[in-house]
Short mmCIF file of C-alpha atoms in Angstrom, two decimals:
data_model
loop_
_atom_site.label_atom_id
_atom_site.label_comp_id
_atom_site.label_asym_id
_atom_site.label_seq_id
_atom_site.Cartn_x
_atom_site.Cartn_y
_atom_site.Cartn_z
CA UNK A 1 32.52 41.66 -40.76
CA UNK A 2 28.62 42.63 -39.92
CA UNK A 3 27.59 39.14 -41.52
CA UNK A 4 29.66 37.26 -39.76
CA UNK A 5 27.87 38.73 -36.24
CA UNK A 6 24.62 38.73 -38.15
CA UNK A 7 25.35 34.81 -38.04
CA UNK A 8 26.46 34.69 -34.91
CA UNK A 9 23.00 36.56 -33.34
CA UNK A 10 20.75 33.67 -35.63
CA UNK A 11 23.15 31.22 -33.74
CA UNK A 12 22.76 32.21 -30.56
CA UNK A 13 18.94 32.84 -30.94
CA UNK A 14 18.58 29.28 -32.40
CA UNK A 15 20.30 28.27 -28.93
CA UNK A 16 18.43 30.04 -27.26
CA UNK A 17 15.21 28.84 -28.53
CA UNK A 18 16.10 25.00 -27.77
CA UNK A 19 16.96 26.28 -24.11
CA UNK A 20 13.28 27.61 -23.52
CA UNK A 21 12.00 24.47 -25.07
CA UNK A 22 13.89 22.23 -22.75
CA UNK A 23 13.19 24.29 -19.98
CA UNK A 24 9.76 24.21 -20.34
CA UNK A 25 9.34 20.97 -21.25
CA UNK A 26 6.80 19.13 -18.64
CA UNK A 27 8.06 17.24 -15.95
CA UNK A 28 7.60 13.32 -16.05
CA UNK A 29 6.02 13.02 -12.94
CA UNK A 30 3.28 15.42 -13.82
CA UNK A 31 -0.58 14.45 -14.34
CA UNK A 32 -1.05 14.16 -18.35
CA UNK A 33 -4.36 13.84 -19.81
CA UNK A 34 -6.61 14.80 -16.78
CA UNK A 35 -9.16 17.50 -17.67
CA UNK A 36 -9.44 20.63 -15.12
CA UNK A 37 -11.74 19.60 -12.29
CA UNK A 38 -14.81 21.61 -11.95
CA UNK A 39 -14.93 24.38 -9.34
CA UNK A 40 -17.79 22.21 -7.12
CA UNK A 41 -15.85 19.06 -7.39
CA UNK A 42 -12.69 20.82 -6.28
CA UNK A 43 -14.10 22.49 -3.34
CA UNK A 44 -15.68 19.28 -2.46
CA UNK A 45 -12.05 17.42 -2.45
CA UNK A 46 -10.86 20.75 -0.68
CA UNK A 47 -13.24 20.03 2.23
CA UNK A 48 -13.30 16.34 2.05
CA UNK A 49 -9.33 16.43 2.85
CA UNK A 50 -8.20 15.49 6.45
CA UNK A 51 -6.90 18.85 7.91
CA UNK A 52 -4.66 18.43 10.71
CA UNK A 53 -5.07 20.64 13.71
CA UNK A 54 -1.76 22.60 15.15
CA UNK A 55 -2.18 21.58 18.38
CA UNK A 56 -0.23 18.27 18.64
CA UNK A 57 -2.58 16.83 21.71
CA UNK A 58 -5.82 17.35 19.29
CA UNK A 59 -3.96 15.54 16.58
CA UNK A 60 -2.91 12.47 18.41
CA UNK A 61 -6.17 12.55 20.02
CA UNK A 62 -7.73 12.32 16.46
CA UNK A 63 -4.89 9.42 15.51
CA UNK A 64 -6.23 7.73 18.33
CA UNK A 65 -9.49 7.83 17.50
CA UNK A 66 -9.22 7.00 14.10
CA UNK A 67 -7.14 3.87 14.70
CA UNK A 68 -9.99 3.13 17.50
CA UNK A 69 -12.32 2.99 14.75
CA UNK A 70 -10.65 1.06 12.54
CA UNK A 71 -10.11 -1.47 14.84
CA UNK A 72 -13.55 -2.04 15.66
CA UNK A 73 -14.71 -2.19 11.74
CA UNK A 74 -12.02 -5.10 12.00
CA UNK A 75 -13.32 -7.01 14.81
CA UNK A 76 -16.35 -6.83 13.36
CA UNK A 77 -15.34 -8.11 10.22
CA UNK A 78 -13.99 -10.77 11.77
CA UNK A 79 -16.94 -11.64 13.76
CA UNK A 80 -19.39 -11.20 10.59
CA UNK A 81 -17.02 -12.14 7.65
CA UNK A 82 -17.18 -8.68 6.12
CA UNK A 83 -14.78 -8.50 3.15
CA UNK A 84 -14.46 -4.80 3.39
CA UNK A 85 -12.60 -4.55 6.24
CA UNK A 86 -10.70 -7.74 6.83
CA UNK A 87 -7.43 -7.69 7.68
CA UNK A 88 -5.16 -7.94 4.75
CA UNK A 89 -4.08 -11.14 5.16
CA UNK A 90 -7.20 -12.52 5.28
CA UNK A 91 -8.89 -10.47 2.52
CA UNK A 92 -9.88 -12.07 -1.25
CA UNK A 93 -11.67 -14.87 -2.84
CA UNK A 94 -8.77 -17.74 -2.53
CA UNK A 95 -8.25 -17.07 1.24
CA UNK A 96 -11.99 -17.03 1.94
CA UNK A 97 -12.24 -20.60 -0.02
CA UNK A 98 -9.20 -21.55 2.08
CA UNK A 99 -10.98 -20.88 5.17
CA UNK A 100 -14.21 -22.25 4.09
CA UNK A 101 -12.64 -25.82 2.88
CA UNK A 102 -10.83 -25.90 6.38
CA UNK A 103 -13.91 -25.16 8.23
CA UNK A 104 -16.35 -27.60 6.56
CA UNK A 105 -13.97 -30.25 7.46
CA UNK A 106 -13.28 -32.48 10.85
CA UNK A 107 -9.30 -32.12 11.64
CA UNK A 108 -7.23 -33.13 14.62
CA UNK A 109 -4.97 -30.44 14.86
CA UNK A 110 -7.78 -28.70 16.29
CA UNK A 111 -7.91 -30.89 18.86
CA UNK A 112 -4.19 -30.54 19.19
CA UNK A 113 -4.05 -28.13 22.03
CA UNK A 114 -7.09 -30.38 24.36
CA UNK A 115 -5.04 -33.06 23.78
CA UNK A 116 -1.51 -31.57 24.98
CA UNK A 117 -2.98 -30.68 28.25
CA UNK A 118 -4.22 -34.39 28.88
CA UNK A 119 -1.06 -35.74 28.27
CA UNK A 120 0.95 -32.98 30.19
CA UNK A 121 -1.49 -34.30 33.38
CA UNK A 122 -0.92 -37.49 32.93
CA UNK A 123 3.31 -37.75 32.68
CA UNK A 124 3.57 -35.35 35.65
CA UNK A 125 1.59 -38.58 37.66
CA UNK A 126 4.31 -39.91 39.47
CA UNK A 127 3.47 -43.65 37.77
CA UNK A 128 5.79 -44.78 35.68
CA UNK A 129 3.77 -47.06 33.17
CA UNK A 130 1.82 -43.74 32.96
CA UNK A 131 4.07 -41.75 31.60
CA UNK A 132 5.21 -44.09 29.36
CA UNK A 133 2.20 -44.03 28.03
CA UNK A 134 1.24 -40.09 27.76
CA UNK A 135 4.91 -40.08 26.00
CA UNK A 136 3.64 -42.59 23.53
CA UNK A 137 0.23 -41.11 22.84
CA UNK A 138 1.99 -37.92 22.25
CA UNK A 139 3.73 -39.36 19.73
CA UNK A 140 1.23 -40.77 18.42
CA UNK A 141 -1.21 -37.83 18.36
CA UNK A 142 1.72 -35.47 16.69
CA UNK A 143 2.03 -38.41 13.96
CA UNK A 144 -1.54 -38.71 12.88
CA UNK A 145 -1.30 -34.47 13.02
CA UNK A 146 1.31 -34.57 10.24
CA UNK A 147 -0.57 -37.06 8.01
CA UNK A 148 -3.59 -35.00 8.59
CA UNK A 149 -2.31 -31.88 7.75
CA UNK A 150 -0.73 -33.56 4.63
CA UNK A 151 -3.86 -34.97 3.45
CA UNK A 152 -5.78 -31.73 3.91
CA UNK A 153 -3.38 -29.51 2.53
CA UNK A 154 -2.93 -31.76 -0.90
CA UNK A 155 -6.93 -31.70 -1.24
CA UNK A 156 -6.64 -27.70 -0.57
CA UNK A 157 -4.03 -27.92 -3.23
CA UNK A 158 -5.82 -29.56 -5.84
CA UNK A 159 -9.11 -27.38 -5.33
CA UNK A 160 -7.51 -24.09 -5.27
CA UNK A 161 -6.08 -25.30 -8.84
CA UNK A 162 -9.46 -26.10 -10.01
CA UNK A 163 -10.89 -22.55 -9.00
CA UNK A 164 -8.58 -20.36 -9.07
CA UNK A 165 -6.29 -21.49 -12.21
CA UNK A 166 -4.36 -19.07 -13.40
CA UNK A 167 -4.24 -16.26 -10.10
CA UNK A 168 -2.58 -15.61 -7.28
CA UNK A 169 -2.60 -18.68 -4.69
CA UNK A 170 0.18 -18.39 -2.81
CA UNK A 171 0.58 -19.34 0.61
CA UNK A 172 -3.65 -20.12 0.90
CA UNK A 173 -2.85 -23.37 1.96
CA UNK A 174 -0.46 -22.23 4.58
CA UNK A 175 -2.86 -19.87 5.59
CA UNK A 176 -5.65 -22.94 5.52
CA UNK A 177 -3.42 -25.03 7.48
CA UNK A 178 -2.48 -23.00 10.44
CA UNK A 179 -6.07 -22.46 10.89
CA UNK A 180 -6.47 -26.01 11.55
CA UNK A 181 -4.58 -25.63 14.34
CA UNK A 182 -7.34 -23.23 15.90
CA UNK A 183 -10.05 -24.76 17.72
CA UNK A 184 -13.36 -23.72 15.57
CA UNK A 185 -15.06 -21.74 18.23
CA UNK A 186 -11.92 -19.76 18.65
CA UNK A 187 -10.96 -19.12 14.94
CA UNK A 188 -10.97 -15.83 13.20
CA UNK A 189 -12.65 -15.04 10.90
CA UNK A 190 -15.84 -16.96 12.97
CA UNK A 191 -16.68 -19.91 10.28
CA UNK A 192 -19.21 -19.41 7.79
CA UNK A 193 -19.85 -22.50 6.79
CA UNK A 194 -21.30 -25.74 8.95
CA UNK A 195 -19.04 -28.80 9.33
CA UNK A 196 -19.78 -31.27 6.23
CA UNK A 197 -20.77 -28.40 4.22
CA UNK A 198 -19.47 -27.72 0.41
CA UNK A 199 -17.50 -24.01 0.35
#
C-alpha cells in the first residue's frame, strides 16, 4: 500500500520535472548566441534611439522634418549620382550600367516628345495635304521608335549578360528603355557619362 504511493510521488515528480523543462525551454524567436552588450555600448544604443515626444504636434512636426530631409539627400542624389541615397529603384550596379549604356547612346525616343508637338501643329493646319502628311510622319516616327527601342534593348540585353552573369537583372532593360524616352537634359539620375562614351 505505501509503495504503491511511493511510486506514484516518483511519477508525478518525473512529470513534473519534464513540465519545468518545457516551460522553460527558450522561445524560438529569441536572440541565441549574442554575448551581453557592454554597459557603454548599451547606453550608447539607449541614447542613440529615436524617442518620440508625447505631444502629437512635436511628433508630426519631427515626421515632417525627417521626411524633408530625406527628400533632399534624394534630389541630390539624383542630381550628383550618389548611390547612397538613390531611390530604390534606381539603386545597384546593373541599373547604374543600364543608365550609363542608355546615356552614352543617340536614341529617338528622346526626341519622341519634340517631335509629337510638330506634328500636332501641323494636322490642326486646316490644309489637307498637310495633315496627310503629319499623319504619315507620325507613323513613321512611332515605327523607327519601335525598331529603335528593339535594337537598343537587345544590345542592353546581351551586355548585362556579359557583366552581370549570374545576378539579379531583371527588369534593367525596362528600366534602360523608359529612360530613352526622357529627353537627356531632363533625365534622372542627371547622366554621368558623355554621349559616345563606353559605361
Amino acid at each position: 500500500m505505501f509503495r504503491r504511493r511511493s511510486d506514484d510521488a516518483a511519477a508525478s515528480a518525473t512529470v513534473l520535472e519534464k513540465q519545468d523543462e518545457t516551460t522553460q525551454a527558450r522561445d524560438p524567436q529569441a536572440k541565441k548566441g549574442r554575448p551581453t552588450p557592454k554597459r557603454s555600448e548599451a547606453e550608447a544604443n539607449r541614447r542613440t534611439r529615436v524617442t518620440v515626444p508625447k505631444d502629437r504636434k512635436e511628433a508630426a512636426r519631427q515626421g515632417r522634418e525627417r521626411m524633408r530631409v530625406e527628400r533632399e539627400k534624394q534630389r541630390q542624389a539624383l542630381m550628383n549620382g550618389d548611390e547612397r541615397h538613390l531611390p530604390a529603384r534606381d539603386k545597384g550596379p546593373v541599373r547604374r550600367f543600364a543608365r550609363d549604356y542608355v546615356d552614352s547612346r543617340w536614341s529617338l525616343a528622346e526626341f519622341f516628345l519634340p517631335a509629337a508637338v510638330v506634328i500636332l501643329v501641323l494636322s490642326i493646319i486646316k490644309v489637307p495635304m498637310l495633315q496627310l502628311l503629319s499623319t504619315l510622319l507620325f507613323l513613321l516616327f512611332f515605327v523607327f521608335v519601335i525598331l529603335d527601342f528593339v535594337r537598343l534593348g537587345l544590345g542592353l540585353r546581351k551586355q548585362l549578360a556579359e557583366r552581370f552573369a549570374g545576378q539579379n537583372t531583371r527588369g534593367a532593360v525596362a528600366y534602360g528603355i523608359m529612360r530613352t524616352l526622357q529627353m537627356r537634359r531632363l533625365r534622372l539620375p542627371k547622366p554621368q557619362v558623355r554621349r559616345g562614351e563606353k559605361p
